[in-house]
XYZ file of C-alpha atoms in Angstrom:
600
model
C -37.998 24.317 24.515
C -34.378 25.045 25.744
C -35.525 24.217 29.813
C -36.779 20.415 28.367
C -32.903 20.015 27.762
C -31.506 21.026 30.706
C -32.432 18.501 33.166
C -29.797 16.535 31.077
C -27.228 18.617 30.802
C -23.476 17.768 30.753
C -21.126 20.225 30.771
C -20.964 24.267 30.517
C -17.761 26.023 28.580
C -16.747 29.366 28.689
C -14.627 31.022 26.041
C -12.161 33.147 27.764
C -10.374 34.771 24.703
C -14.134 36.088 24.048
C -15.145 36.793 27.259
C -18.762 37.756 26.658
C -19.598 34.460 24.636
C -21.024 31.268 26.774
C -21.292 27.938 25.276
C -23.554 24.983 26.392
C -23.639 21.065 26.041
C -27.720 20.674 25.729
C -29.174 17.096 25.436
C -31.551 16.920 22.455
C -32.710 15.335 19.961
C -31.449 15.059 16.000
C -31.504 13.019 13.092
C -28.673 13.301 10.738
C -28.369 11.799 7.404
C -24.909 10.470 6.019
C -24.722 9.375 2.007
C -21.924 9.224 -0.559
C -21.890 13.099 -0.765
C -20.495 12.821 3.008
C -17.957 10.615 1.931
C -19.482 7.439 2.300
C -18.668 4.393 -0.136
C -22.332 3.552 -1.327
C -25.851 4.643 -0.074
C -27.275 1.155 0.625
C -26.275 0.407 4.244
C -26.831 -3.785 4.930
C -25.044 -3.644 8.269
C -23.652 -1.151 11.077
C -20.568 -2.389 13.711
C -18.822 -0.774 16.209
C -14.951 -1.931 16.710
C -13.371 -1.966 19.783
C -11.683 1.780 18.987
C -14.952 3.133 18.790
C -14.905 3.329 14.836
C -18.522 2.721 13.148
C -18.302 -0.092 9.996
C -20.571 0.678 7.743
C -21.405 -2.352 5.521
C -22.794 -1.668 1.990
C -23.723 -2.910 -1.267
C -20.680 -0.767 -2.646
C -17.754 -1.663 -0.040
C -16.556 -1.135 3.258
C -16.719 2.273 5.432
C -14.974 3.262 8.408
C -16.466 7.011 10.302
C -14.024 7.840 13.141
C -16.646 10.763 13.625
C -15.754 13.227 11.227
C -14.955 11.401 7.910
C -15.178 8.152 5.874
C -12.461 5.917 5.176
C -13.443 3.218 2.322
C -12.123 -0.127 1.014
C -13.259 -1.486 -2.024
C -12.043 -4.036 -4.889
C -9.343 -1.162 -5.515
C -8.437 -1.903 -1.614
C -8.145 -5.470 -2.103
C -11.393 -6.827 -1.712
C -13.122 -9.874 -3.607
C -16.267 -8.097 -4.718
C -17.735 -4.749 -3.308
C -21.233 -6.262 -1.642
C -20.472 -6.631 2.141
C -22.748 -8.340 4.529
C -20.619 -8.306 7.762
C -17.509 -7.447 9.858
C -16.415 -8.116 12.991
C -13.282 -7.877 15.075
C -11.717 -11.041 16.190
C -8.588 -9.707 17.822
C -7.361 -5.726 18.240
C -7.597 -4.310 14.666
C -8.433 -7.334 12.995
C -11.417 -7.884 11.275
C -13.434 -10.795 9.443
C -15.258 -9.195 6.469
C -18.237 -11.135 5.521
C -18.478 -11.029 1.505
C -21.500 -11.518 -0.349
C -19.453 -13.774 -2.628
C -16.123 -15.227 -3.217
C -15.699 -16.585 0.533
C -14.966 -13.785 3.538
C -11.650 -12.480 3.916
C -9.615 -10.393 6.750
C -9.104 -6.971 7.202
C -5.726 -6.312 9.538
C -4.376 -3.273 10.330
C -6.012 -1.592 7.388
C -4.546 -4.191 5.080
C -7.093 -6.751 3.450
C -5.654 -10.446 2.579
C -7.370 -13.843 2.444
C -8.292 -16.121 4.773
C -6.513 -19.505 4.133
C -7.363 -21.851 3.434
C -9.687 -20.237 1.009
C -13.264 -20.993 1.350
C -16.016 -19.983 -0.744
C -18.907 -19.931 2.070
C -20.699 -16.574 2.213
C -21.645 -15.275 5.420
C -24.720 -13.494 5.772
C -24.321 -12.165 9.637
C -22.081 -12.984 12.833
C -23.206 -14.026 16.425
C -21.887 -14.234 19.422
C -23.212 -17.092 21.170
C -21.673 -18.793 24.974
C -18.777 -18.825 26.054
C -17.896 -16.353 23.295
C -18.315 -18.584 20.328
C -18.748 -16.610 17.158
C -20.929 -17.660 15.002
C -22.523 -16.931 11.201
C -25.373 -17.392 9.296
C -24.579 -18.480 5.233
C -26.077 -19.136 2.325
C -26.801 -22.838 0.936
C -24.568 -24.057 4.242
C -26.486 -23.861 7.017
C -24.703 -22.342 10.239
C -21.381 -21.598 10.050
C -18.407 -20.986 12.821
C -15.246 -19.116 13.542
C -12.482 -21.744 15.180
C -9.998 -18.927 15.446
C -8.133 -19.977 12.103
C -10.624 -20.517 9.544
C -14.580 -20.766 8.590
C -16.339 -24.042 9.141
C -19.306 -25.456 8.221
C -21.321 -26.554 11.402
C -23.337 -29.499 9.517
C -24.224 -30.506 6.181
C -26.915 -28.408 5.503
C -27.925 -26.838 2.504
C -30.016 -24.408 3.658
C -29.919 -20.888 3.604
C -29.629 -19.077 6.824
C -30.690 -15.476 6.966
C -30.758 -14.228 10.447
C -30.845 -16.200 13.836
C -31.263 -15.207 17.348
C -29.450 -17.016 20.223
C -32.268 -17.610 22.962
C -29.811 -18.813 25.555
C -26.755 -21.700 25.937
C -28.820 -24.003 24.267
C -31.780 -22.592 22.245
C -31.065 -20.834 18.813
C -34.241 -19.335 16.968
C -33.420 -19.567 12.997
C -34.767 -18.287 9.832
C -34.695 -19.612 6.243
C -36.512 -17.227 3.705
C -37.515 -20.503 1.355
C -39.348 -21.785 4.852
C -39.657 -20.471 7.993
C -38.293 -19.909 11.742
C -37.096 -23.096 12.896
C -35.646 -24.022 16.605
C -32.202 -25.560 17.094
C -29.426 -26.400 19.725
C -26.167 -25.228 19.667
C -25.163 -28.099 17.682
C -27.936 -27.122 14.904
C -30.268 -30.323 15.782
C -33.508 -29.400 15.475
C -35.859 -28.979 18.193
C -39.084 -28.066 16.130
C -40.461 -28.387 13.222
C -40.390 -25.351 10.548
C -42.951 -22.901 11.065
C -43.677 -20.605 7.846
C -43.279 -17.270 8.641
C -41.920 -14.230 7.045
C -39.203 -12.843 9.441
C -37.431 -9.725 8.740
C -35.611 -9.482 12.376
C -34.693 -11.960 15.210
C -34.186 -10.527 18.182
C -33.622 -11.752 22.267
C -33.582 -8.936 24.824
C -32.262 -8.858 28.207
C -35.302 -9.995 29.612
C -34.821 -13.478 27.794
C -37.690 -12.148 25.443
C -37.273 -13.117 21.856
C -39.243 -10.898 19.262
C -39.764 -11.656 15.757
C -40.481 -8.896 13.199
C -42.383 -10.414 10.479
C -43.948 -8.255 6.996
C -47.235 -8.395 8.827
C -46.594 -7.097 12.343
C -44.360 -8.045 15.586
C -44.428 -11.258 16.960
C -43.191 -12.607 20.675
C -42.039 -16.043 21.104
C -43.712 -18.287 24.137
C -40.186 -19.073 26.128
C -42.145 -22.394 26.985
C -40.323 -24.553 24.023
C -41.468 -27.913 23.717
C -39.481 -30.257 21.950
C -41.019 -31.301 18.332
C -43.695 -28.749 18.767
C -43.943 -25.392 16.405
C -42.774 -22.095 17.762
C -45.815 -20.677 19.895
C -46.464 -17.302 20.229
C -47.471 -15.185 22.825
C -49.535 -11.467 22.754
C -47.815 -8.438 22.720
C -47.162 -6.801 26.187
C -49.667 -4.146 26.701
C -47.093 -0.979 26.044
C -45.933 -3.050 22.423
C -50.164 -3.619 21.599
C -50.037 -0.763 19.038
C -51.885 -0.679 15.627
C -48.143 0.070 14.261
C -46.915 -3.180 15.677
C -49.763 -5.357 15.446
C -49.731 -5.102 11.592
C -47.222 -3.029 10.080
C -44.436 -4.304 8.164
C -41.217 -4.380 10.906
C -37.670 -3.617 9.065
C -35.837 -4.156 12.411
C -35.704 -4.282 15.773
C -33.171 -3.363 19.035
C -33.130 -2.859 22.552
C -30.499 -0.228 23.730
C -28.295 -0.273 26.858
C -30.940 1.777 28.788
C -33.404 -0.736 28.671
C -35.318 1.091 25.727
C -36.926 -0.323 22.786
C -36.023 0.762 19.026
C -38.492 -0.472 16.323
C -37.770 0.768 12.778
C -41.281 0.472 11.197
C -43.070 1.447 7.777
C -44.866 4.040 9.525
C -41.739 5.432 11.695
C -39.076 4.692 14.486
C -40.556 3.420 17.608
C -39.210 4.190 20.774
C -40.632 2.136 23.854
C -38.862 3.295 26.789
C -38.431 1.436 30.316
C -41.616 2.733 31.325
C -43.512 1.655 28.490
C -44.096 5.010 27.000
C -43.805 5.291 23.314
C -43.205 7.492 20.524
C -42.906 7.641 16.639
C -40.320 9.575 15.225
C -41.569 10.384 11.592
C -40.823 12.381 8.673
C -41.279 15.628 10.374
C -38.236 14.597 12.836
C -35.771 13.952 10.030
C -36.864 9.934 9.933
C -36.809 8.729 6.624
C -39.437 6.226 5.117
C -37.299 4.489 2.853
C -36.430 0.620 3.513
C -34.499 0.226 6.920
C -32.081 -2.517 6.806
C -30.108 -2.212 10.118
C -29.845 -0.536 13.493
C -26.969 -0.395 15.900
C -26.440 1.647 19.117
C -22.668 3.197 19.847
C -21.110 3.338 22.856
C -22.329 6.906 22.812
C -26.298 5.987 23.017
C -26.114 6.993 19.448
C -28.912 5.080 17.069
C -27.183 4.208 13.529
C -29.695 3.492 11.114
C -28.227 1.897 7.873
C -31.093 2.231 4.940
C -31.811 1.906 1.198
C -30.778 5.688 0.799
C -28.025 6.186 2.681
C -26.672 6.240 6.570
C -28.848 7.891 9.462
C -27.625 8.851 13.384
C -30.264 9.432 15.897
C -28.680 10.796 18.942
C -29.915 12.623 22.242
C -25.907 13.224 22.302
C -24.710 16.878 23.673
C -25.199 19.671 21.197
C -23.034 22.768 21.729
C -25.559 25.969 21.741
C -24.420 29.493 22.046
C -26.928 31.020 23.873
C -25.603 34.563 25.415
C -23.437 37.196 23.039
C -23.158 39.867 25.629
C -23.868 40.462 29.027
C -24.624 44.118 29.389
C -23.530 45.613 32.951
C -21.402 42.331 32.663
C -19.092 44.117 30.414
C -15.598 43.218 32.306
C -16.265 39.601 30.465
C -16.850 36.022 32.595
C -13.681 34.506 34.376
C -16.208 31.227 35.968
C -18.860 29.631 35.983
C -20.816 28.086 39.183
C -24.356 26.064 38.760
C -26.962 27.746 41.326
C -30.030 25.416 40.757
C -31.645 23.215 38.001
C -32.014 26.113 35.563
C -29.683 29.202 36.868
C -25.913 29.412 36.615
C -24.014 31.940 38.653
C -21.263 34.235 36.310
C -18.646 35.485 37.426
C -17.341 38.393 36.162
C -14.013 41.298 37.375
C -16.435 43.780 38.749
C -19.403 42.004 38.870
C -21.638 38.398 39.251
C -25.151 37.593 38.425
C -27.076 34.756 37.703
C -28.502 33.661 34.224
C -31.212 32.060 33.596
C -31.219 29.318 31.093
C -34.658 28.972 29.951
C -35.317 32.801 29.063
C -31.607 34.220 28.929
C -32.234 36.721 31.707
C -29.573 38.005 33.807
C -30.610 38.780 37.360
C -29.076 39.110 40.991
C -26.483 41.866 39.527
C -24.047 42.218 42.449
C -21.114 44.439 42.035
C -17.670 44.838 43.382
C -15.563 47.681 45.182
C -12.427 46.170 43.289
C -11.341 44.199 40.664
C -11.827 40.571 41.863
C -10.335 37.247 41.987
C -11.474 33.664 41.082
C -10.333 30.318 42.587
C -11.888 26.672 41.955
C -11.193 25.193 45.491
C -12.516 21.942 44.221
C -15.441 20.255 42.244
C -18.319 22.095 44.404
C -16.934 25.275 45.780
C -15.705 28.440 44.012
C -13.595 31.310 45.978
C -14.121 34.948 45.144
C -11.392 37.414 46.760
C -12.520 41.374 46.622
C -10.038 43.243 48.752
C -10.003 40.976 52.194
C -13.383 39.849 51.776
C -13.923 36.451 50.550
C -17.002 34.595 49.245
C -17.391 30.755 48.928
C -19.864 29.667 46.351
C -20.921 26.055 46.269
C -22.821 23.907 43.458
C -26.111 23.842 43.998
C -26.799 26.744 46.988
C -27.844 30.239 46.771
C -26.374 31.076 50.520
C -22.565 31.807 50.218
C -19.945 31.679 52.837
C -18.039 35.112 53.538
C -14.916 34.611 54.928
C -11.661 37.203 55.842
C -8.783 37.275 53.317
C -5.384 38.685 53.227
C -4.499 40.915 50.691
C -2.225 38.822 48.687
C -2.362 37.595 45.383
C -1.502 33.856 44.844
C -1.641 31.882 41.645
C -3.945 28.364 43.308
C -5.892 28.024 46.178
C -6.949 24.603 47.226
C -9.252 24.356 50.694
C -8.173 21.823 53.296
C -10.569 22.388 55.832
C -13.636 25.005 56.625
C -11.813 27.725 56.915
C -7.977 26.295 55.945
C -6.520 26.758 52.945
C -3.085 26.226 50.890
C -2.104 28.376 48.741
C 0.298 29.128 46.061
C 3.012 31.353 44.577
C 5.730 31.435 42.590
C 7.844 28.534 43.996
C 6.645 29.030 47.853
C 3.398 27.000 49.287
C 1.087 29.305 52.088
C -1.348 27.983 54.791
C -4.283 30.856 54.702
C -6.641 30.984 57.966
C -8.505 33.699 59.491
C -6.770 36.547 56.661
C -3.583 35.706 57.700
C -0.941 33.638 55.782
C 1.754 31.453 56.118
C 4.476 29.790 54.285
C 5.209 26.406 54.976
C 6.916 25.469 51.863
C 9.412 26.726 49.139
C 9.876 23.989 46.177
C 12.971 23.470 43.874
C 14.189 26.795 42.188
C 12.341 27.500 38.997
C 9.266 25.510 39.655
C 6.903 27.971 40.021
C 3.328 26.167 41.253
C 0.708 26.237 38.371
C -2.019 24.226 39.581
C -2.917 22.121 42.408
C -5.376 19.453 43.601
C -5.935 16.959 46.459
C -7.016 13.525 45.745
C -9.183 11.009 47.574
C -6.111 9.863 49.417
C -5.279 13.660 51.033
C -2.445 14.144 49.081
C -1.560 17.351 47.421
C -0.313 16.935 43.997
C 1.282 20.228 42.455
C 1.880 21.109 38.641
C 4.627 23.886 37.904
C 5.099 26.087 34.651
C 7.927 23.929 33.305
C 9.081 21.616 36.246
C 6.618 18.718 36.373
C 4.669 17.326 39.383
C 5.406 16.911 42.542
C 3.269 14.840 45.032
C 3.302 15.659 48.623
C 1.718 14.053 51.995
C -0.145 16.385 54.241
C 0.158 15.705 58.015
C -0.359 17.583 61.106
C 2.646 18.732 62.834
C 3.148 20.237 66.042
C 1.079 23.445 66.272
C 0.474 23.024 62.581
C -0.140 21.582 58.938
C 2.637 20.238 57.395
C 3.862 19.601 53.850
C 6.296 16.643 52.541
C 7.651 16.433 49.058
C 6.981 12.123 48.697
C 7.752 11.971 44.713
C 8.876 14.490 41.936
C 7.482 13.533 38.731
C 8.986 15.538 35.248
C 11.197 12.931 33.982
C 8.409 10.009 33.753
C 5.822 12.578 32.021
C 5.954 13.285 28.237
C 5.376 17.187 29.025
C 7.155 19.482 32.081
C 4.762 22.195 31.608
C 1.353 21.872 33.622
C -1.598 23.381 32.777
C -4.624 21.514 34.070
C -4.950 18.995 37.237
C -8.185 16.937 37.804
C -8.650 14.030 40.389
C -11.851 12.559 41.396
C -10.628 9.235 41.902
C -8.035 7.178 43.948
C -4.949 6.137 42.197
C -5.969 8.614 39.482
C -4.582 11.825 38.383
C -5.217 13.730 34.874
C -3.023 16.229 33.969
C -3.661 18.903 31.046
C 0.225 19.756 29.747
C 1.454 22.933 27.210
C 3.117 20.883 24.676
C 1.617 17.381 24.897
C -2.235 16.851 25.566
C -3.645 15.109 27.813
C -1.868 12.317 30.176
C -3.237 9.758 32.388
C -1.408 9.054 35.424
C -1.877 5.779 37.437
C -0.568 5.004 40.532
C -0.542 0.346 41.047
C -0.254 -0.813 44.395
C 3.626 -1.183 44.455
C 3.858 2.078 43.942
C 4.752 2.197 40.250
C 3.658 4.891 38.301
C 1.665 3.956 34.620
C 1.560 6.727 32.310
C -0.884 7.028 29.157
C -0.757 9.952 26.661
C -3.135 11.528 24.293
C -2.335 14.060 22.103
C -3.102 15.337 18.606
C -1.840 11.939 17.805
C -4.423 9.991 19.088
C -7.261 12.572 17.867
C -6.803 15.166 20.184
C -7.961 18.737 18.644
C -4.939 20.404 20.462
C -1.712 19.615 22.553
C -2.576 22.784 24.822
C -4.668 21.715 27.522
C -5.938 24.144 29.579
C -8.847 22.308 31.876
C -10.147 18.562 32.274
C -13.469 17.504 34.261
C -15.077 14.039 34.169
C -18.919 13.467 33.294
C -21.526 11.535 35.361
C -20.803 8.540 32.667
C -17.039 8.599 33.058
C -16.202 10.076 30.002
C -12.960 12.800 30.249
C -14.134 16.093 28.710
C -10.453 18.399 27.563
C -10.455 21.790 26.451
C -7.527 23.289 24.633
C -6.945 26.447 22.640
C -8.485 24.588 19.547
C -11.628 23.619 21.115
C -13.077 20.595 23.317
C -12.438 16.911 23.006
C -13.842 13.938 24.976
C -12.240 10.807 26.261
C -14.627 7.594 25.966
C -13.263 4.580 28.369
C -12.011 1.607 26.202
C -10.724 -1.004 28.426
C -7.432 0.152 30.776
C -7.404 3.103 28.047
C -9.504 5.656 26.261
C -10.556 6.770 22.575
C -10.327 10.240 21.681
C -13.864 11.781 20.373
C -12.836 15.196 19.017
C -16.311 16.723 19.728
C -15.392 19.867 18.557
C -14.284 19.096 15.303
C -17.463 17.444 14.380
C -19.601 19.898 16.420
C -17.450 23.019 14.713
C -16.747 24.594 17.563
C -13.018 25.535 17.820
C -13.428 28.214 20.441
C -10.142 28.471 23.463
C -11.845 26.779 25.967
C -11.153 27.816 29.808
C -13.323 26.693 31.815
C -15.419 23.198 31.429
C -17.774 22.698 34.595
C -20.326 19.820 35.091
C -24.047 19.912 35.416
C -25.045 17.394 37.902
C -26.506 18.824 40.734
């Protein structure tokens, strides 16, 4: 059901160069399966990683993948590695990587370029850890525990045991596992704290709780976080919600907890899901789950589930799928210049002659209101939407039915920003108007040629104003005698890659994002002493288009960007962000006008 989606909904696009179409971002849920036929270098997945770009590593008995979301890139023996079985990778500094090698020692992957790691060792590295104080740390075979000292591989002790997986419990407790003998606990310093228990472990794995959980061949096992020193392992009951004949005796390929706080448990009979509340359910076969051997699981930075497995690569996402849902409006024939959210399932549509509201759960188009004139649209900011019919104004808001009616002169102005109830600036051509009670007055003429575009006011009250072809200028608002006034503090053209404004979107201080003609998307900071930092992203960084026409930010931060080619999003990654070109791997290439948020 459609409605069962909407209570997470992220964003709504309208197509404005086909007016009668009307896209949505619906959460659900699908399983998609990735294999050699997609591009990737071998079907048997060992291990999943996400770098600090945002690109998955696939891991595989046949090489090395990279997906940047819409294709594989692969390195082999051809590329320069050892031998194609990979157990591992991780990044130990900005594009460079430690590839763990089922033979023939690891080896370094930097800036796409593979060479060896000297001097040469011949240790093979099963997995990586991250223990305290971010101390990275492997698992080998025939050497015990292994560590990364920022140059080189070394061995930890002289053991020559094999290490499969491990598990740090905290600063001092590791869990371990040897497949010739059992789950063993150790200090950092791999001194033994207990004697070897025999148990067939297929996963380690401690949760934010401080819980450790053992998947065994025979069901799922907790660890007693009471460790006494020379005692065995002891083992506690499963929590009531993880009591389930699945998990009490079915063989457990792996096991996860995601950044919500949910529970992922890839099992012989299905995927688990245990969610904060304790609810569960099993994905099977007739979701897309395969029952093939599961060898990994990894959660993305976009609440994606990667399942690596015998047979090839899986995703399991509850990510936003785009879903055309209306092809023609009827009486709504003059096409839709906006869109306005009315309630949890009803968006309002704007149209020349006419509005109405749509339902989203049955497609129905009710509350048909009609209009002496050809209308026009304004966004006055993130809640409120301005439609002028002759000198009558309306003021929509998010989330309300009631509307505000309001007089308006008969003038035509390119942006309309509100300053106060019943105050607003307006724009046109070059000159700046304060609009109250119908009337109008100018209170500003810019520089020749820089004819106002958009506008916005940030968190700080000022007024920041994109032109056609003559940059940005910011301005202070003040109250003068009798009046508002305007103040031209900063021009900005020469600092920004592109003149020619098409977008403006601020929601927070310090923090403008401006959608340009010729050059994407740019991010413009303002730092204390009053320096200006500017990032760009264009079709350079992944960016479907360079013609930006809107920007709007989602409830988790992301930047959403639509362009004549389509829509992108822009995931945070430190002081920067990662293009995701969502419409490239969603196919959906439509001119996008209009991108408005959900949340009400």
């Amino acid at each position: 059901m459609l409605s069962a989606f909407i209570r997470k909904f992220l964003l709504i696009t309208t197509t404005l160069l086909t007016a009668l179409d009307l896209a949505l971002l619906a959460q659900q849920v699908n399983i998609r399966r990735y294999s050699i036929e997609d591009g990737l270098v071998n079907n048997d997945v060992l291990n999943i990683y996400q770098d600090q770009q945002g690109f998955i590593w696939l891991c595989t008995r046949g090489g090395l993948s990279r997906y940047d979301g819409s294709r594989f890139t692969n390195y082999t023996t051809a590329s320069g590695l050892d031998q194609d079985m990979i157990n591992d990778i991780i990044e130990v500094a900005p594009q460079e990587f430690i590839i763990a090698q089922n033979s023939d020692g690891p080896c370094l992957l930097k800036n796409g370029r593979i060479t060896p790691i000297l001097p040469k060792t011949k240790i093979t590295l099963n997995g990586f850890y991250l223990a305290a104080n971010s101390r990275l740390v492997a698992t080998t075979d025939l050497n015990g525990m292994a560590e990364w000292d920022k140059r080189n591989i070394r061995r930890l002790d002289s053991s020559t045991r094999s290490i499969a997986i491990m598990t740090v419990i905290n600063d001092s407790v590791w869990l371990l596992y040897d497949p010739a003998a059992g789950i063993q606990l150790t200090n950092s310093s791999f001194k033994s704290l207990s004697p070897i228990t025999p148990v067939f472990a297929t996963t380690l794995f401690t949760d934010s709780q401080n819980q450790t959980w053992i998947g065994t061949t025979t069901g799922l096992r907790l660890l007693n976080p009471t460790i006494q020193q020379g005692q065995p392992p002891a083992l506690l009951p499963l929590p009531a919600s993880f009591d389930l004949p699945v998990l009490r005796q079915g063989y457990i390929y792996d096991f996860m907890e995601d950044s919500r706080g949910n529970y992922w448990i890839a099992t012989g009979a299905g995927l688990l899901k245990i969610d904060t509340g304790g609810n569960s359910q099993l994905y099977t076969e007739k979701d897309g789950w395969s029952q093939e051997h599961i060898n990994c699981m990894k959660e993305d930075d976009q609440h994606n589930i990667w399942i690596g497995s015998t047979t090839g690569l899986l995703r399991f996402s509850t990510n936003p799928e785009i879903k055309k849902i209306v092809t023609g409006f009827g009486k709504l024939y003059d096409g839709i210049a906006g869109i306005s959210p009315v309630g949890t399932n009803k968006v309002r549509l704007f149209g020349i002659k006419h509005t109405g509201e749509l339902d989203l759960q049955t497609g129905e188009l009710d509350n048909l209101q009609n209009h002496s004139s050809a209308s026009v649209l304004y966004k006055l900011n993130s809640r409120e939407t301005l439609l002028v019919n002759g000198e009558k104004g309306t003021i929509y808001q998010v989330g309300k039915k009631e509307v505000e009616t309001i007089r308006w002169p008969l003038k035509y102005f390119s942006d309309v920003v509100k300053i106060d109830p019943g105050l607003f600036l307006c724009a046109l051509d070059k000159d700046l108007f304060l609009v109250s009670n119908g009337h109008y007055t100018k209170i500003l003429t810019i520089a020749t040629g820089s004819q106002v575009n958009k506008m916005a006011i940030d968190k700080r009250n000022f007024l920041w104003v994109g032109t056609w072809s003559n940059g940005l200028f910011k301005m202070k608002i003040s109250n003068g005698p009798g009046s508002l006034q305007l103040k031209i503090i900063d021009t900005i053209a020469s600092r920004l890659p592109d003149r020619y404004i098409r977008a403006i979107y601020t929601d927070k201080e310090n923090e403008l994002w401006i959608g340009t003609r010729n050059k994407g998307v740019i991010r413009l900071l303002e730092h204390t002493n009053g320096d200006c930092e500017v990032q760009h992203y264009g079709t350079g960084e992944g960016l479907s288009s360079n013609f930006v026409i809107v920007i709007n930010r989602d409830s988790s931060g992301n930047i959403w960007a639509g362009s004549k080619q389509g829509l992108d999003k822009l995931i945070p990654a430190g002081n920067r962000y990662r293009v995701f070109n969502f419409g490239w791997l969603k196919k959906f290439h439509a001119d996008v006008g209009k991108i408005r948020s959900y949340f009400i």
